[in-house]
Short mmCIF file of C-alpha atoms in Angstrom, two decimals:
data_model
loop_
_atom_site.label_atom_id
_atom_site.label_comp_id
_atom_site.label_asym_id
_atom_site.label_seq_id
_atom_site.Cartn_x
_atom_site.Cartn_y
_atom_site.Cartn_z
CA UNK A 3 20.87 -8.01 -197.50
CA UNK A 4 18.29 -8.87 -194.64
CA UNK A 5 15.84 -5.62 -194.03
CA UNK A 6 17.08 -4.54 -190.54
CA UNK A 7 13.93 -4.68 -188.13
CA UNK A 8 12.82 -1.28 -186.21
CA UNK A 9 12.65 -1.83 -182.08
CA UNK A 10 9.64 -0.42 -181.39
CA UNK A 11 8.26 -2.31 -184.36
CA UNK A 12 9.80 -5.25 -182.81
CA UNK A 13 8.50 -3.92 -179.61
CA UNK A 14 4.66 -3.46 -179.94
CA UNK A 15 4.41 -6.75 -181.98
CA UNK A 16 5.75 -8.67 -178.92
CA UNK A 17 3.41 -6.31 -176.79
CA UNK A 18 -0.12 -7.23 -179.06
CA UNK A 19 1.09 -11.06 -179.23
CA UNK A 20 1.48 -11.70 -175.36
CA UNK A 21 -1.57 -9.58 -174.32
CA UNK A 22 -3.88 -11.44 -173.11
CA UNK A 23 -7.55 -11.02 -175.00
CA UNK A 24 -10.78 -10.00 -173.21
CA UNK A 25 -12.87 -13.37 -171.80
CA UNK A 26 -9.30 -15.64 -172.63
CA UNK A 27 -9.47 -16.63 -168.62
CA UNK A 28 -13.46 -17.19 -169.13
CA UNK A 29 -12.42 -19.71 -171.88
CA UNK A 30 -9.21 -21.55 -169.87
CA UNK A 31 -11.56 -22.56 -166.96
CA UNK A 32 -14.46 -24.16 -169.42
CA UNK A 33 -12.36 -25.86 -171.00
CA UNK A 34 -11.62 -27.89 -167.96
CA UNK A 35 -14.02 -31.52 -168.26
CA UNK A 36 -16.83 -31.36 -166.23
CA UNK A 37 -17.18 -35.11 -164.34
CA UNK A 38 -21.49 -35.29 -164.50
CA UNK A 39 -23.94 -35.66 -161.51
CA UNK A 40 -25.15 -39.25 -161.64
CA UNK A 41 -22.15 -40.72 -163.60
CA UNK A 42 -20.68 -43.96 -162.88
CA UNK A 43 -17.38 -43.62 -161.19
CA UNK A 44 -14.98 -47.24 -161.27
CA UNK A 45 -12.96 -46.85 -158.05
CA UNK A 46 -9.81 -48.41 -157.07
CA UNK A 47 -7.77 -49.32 -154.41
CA UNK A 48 -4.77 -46.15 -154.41
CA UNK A 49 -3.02 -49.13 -152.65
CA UNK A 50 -3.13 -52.44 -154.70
CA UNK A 51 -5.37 -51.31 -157.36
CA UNK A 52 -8.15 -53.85 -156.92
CA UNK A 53 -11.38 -52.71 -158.16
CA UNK A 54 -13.92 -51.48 -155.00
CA UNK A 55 -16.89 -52.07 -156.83
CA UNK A 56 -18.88 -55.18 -156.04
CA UNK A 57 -22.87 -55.28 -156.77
CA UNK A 58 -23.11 -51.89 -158.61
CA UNK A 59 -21.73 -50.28 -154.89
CA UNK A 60 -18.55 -49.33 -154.00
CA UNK A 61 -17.59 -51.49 -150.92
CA UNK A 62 -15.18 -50.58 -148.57
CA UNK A 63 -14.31 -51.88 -144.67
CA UNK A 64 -14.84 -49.53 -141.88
CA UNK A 65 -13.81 -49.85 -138.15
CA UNK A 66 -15.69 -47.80 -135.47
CA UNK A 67 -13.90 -45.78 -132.49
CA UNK A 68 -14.84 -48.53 -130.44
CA UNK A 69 -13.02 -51.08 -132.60
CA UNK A 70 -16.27 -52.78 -133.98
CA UNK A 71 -15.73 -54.04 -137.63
CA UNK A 72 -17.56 -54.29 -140.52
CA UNK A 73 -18.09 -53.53 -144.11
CA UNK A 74 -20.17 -49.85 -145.63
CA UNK A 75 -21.64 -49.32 -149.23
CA UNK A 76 -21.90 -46.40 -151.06
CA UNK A 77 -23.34 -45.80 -154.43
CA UNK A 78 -20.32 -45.17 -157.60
CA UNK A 79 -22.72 -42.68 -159.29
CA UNK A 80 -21.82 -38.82 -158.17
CA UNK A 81 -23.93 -36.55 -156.26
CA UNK A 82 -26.18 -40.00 -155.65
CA UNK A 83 -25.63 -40.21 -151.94
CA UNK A 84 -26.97 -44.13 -151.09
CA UNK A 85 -25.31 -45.88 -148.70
CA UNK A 86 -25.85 -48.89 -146.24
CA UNK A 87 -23.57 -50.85 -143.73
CA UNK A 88 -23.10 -54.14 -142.07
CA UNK A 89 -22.74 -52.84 -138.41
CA UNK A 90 -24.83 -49.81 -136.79
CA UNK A 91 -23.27 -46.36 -137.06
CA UNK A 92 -24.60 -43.62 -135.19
CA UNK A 93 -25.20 -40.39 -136.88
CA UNK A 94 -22.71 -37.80 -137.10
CA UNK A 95 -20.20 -40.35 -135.86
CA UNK A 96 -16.75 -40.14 -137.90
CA UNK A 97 -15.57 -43.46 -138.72
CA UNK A 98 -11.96 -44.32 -137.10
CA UNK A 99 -10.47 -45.51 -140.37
CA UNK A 100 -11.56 -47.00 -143.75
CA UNK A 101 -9.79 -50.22 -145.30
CA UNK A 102 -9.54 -51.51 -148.89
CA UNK A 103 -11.53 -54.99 -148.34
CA UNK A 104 -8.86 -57.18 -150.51
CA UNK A 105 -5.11 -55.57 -149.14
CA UNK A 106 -6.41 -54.18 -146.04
CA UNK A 107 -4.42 -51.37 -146.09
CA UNK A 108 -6.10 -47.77 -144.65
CA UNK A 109 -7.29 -45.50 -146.73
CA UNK A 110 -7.23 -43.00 -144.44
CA UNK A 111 -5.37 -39.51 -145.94
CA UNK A 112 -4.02 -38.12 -142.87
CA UNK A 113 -2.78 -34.67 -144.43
CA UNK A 114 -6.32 -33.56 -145.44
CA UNK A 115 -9.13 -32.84 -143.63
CA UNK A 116 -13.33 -32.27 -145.00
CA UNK A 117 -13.91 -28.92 -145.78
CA UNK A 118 -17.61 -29.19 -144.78
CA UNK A 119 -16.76 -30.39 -141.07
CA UNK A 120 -13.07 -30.90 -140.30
CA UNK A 121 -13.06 -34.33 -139.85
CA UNK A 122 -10.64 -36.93 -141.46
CA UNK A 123 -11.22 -38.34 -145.31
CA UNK A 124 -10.23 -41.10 -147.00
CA UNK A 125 -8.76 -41.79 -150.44
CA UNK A 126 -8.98 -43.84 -153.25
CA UNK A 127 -9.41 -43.56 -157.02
CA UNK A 128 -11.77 -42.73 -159.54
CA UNK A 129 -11.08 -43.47 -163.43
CA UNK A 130 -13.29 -40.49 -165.16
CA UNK A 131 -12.09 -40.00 -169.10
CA UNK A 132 -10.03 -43.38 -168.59
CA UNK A 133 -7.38 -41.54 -166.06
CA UNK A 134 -6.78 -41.88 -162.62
CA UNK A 135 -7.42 -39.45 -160.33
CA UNK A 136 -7.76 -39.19 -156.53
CA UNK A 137 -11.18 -38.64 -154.80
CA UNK A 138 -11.97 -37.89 -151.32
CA UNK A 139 -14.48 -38.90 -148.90
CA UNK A 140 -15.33 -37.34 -145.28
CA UNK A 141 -15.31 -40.31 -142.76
CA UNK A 142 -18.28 -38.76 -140.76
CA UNK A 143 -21.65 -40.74 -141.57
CA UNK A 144 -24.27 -37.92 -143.08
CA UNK A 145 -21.59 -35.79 -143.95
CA UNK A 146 -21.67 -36.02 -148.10
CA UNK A 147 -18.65 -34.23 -148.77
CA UNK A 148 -16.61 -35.35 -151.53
CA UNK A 149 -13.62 -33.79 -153.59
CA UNK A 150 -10.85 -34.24 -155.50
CA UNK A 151 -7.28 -33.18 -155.57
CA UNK A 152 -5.86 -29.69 -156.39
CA UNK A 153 -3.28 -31.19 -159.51
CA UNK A 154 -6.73 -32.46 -160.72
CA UNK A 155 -8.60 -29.28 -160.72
CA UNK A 156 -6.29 -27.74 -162.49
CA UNK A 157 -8.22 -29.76 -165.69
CA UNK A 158 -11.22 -31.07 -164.07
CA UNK A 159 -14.17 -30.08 -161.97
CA UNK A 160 -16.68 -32.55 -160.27
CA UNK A 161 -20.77 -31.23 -161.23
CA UNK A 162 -22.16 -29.05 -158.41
CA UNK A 163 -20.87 -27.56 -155.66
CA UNK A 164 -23.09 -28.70 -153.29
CA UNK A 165 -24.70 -31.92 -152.74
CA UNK A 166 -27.92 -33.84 -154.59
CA UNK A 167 -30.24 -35.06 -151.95
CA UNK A 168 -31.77 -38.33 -153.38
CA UNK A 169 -35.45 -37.30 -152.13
CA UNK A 170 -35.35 -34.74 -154.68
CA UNK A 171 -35.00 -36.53 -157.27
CA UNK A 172 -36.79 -40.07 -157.01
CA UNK A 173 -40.17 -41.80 -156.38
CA UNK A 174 -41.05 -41.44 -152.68
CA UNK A 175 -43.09 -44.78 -151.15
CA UNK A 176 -44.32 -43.40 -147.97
CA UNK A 177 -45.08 -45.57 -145.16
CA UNK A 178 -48.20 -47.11 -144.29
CA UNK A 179 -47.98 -47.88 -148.35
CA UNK A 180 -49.64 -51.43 -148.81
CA UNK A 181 -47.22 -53.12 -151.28
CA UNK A 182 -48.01 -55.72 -153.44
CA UNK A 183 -45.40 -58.80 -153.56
CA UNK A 184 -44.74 -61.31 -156.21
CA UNK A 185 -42.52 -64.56 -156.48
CA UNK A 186 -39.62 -63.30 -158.79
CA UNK A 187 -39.74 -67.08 -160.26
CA UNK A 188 -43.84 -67.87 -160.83
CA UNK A 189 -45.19 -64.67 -160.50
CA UNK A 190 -47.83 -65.56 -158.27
CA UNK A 191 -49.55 -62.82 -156.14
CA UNK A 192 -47.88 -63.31 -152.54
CA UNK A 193 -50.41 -60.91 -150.91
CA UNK A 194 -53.88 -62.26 -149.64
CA UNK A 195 -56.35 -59.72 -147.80
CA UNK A 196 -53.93 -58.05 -144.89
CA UNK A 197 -50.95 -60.33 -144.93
CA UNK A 198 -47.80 -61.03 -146.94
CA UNK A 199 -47.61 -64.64 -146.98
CA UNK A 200 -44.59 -66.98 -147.99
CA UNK A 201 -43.10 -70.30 -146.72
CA UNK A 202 -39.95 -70.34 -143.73
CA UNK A 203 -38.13 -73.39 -143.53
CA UNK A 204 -36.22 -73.64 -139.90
CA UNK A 205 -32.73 -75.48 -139.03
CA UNK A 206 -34.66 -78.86 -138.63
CA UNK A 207 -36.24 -78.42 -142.04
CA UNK A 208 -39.54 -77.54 -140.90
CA UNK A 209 -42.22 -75.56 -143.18
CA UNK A 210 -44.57 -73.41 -141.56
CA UNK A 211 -46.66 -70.14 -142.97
CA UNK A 212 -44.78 -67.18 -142.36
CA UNK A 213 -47.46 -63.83 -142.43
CA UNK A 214 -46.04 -60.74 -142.46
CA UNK A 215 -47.43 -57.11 -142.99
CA UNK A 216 -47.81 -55.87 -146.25
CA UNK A 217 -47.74 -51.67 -145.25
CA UNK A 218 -44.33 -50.64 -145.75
CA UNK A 219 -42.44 -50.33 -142.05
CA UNK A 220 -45.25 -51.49 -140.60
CA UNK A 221 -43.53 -54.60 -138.94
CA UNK A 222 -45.85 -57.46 -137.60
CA UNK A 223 -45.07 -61.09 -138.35
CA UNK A 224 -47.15 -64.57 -137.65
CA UNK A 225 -45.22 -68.28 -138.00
CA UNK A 226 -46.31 -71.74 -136.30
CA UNK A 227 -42.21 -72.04 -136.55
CA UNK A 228 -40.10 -71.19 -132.68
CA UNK A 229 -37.69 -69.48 -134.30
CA UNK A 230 -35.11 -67.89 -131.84
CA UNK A 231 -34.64 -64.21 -131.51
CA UNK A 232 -31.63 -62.90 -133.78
CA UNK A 233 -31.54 -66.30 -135.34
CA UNK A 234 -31.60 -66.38 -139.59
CA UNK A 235 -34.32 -68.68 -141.12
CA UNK A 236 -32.68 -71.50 -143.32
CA UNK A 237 -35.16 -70.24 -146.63
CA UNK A 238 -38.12 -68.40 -147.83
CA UNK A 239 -40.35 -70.06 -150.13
CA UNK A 240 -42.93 -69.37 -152.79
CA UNK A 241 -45.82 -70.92 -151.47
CA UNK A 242 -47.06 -71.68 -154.95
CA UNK A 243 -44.34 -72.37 -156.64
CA UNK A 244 -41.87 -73.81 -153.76
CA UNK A 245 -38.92 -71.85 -155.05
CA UNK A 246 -36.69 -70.40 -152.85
CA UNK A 247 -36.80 -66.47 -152.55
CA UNK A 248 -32.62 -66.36 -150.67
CA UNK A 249 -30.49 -64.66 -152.59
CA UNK A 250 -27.37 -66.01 -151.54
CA UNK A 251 -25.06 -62.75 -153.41
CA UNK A 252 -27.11 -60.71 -151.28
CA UNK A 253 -27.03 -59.69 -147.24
CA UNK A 254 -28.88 -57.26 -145.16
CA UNK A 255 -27.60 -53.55 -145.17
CA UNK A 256 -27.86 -53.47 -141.26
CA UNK A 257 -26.94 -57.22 -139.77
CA UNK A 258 -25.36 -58.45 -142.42
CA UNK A 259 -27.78 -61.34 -142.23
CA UNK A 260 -29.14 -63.48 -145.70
CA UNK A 261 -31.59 -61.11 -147.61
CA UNK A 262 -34.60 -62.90 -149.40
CA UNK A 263 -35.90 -60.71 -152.86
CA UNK A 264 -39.35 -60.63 -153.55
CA UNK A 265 -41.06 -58.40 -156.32
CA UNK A 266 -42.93 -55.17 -155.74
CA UNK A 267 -45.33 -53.60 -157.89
CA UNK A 268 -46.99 -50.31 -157.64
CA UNK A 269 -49.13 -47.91 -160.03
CA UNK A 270 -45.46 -46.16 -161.84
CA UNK A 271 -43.13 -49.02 -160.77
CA UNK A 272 -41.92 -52.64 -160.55
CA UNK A 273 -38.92 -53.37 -158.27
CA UNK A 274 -36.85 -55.80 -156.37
CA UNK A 275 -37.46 -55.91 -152.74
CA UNK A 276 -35.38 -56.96 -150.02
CA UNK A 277 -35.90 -58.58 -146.65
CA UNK A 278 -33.63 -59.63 -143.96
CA UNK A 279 -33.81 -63.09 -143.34
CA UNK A 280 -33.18 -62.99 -139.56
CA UNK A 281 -35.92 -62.70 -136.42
CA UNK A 282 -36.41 -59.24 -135.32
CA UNK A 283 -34.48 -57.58 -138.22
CA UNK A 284 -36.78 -55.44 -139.91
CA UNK A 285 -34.07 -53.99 -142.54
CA UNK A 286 -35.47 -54.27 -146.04
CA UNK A 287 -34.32 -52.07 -149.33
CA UNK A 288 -34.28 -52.01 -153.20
CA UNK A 289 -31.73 -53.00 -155.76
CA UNK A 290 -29.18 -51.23 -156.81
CA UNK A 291 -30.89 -49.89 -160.18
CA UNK A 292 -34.39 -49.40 -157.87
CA UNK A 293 -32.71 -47.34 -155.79
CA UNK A 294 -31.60 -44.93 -158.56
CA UNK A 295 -35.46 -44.27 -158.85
CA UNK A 296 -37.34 -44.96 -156.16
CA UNK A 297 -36.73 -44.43 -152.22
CA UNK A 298 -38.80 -45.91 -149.23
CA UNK A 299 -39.79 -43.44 -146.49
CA UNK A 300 -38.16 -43.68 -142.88
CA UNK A 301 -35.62 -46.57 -144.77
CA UNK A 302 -33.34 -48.41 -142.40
CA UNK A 303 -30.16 -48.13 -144.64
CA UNK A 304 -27.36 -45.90 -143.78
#
């Protein structure tokens, strides 16, 4: 016959089992996964699932109150806040709406708001630990908040509660730096005395000396070529080596204009350079893996 149990035996077992131990709640939240500053984050459309990242950035279109178009680029690493854009942006402006640049569709997450400034965010996903998961964005340019949704937090936290300023982090080139260029192709030294010097081929294929300045934001330029204002230059040359410096994957972060890449070499780095190829356009910048390192003073990009 089965041994009859006693109540308040039964009683204070059931008591000790569901009581919960000292530093159990300490344990629950770090066990959530912890989504590192500076990892790389693949992003998606929440709409037709095409990938946003082109170039190492995560590309996205943008329309201004005004209506004007065009297309903005932020880095996929967290807490790394780089970004540039096609069309000017004033600061502190929000953004009317964000698109995903292959369905069109608006990103734009009407029920939420940034809870750094109030203004409207947009939504799209991130795939940390291989699953899908929401991620925010404030639609105000210089306003770095970022989050992700409440379901999410519940087993997953994003690194730091604030943000990671760049500057603190990477090389600083101040200006008035004098910068020494290189062809990417021959190598040869593309700085002589106080001028950068290359080759500009015009619309009637026409080669002429272009000089420019060497000093970083220090914008002077010398050609034999009329080239109209706000009108691109067909190529840049090597002047030793007569390859082309274009890089036709590549456009300017402010005009949208070609981009030419030249190499830049300093005492504790070696980096790809870019130039706008249009007159009057003084936006340059680094590469996508440069810019995880190194950042120019007083840069032009967004």
């Amino acid at each position: 016959m089965a041994k009859r149990s006693n109540p308040e035996t039964v009683k204070k077992a059931a008591s000790r089992k569901n009581k919960v131990t000292p530093g159990s709640a300490e344990r629950i939240e770090t066990d959530k996964r912890i989504i590192d500053t500076g990892i790389f984050l693949p992003c998606f459309c929440p709409l037709c699932s095409h990938t946003l990242i082109e170039d190492d950035r995560v590309v996205l279109d943008v329309r201004r109150p005004s209506g004007q178009k065009g297309k903005i680029r932020l880095s996929p690493y967290l807490n790394v806040h780089e970004s540039s854009s096609t069309i000017y942006i004033p600061d502190d402006e929000e953004v009317e709406d964000i698109f995903c640049p292959h369905c069109h569709q608006s990103l734009k997450d009407t029920p939420m708001q940034c809870d750094e400034c109030g203004s409207a965010v947009a939504r799209f996903i991130i795939r940390p630990f291989y699953k899908d998961i929401d991620f925010f964005i404030c639609q105000k340019k210089n306003c770095h908040w970022h989050g992700i949704g409440p379901e999410t937090k519940r087993e997953m936290e994003l690194e730091i509660t604030g943000f990671k300023n760049p500057k603190d982090q990477l090389e600083l080139i101040r200006t008035g730096t004098k910068l020494q260029f290189f062809c990417p192709t021959c190598g040869a030294k593309l700085v002589q005395g106080e001028d950068l010097t290359m080759v500009a081929e015009d619309r009637e294929g026409r080669l002429a000396s272009l000089r420019l300045s060497p000093y970083l934001n220090f914008f002077t330029s010398e050609c034999s070529l009329m080239i109209p204002d706000e009108e691109d230059v067909v190529d840049l040359l090597c002047p030793d080596c007569g390859e082309s410096f274009w890089q036709s994957e590549k456009y300017c972060g402010l005009c949208g204009s070609k981009a030419a890449k030249l190499d830049v070499r300093g005492s504790s780095f070696d980096a790809d350079f870019y130039i706008c190829m249009r007159r009057q356009c003084n936006w340059h910048g680094l590469s996508e893996k440069d810019c995880r390192k190194i950042i120019l003073d007083d840069s032009l990009e967004w």
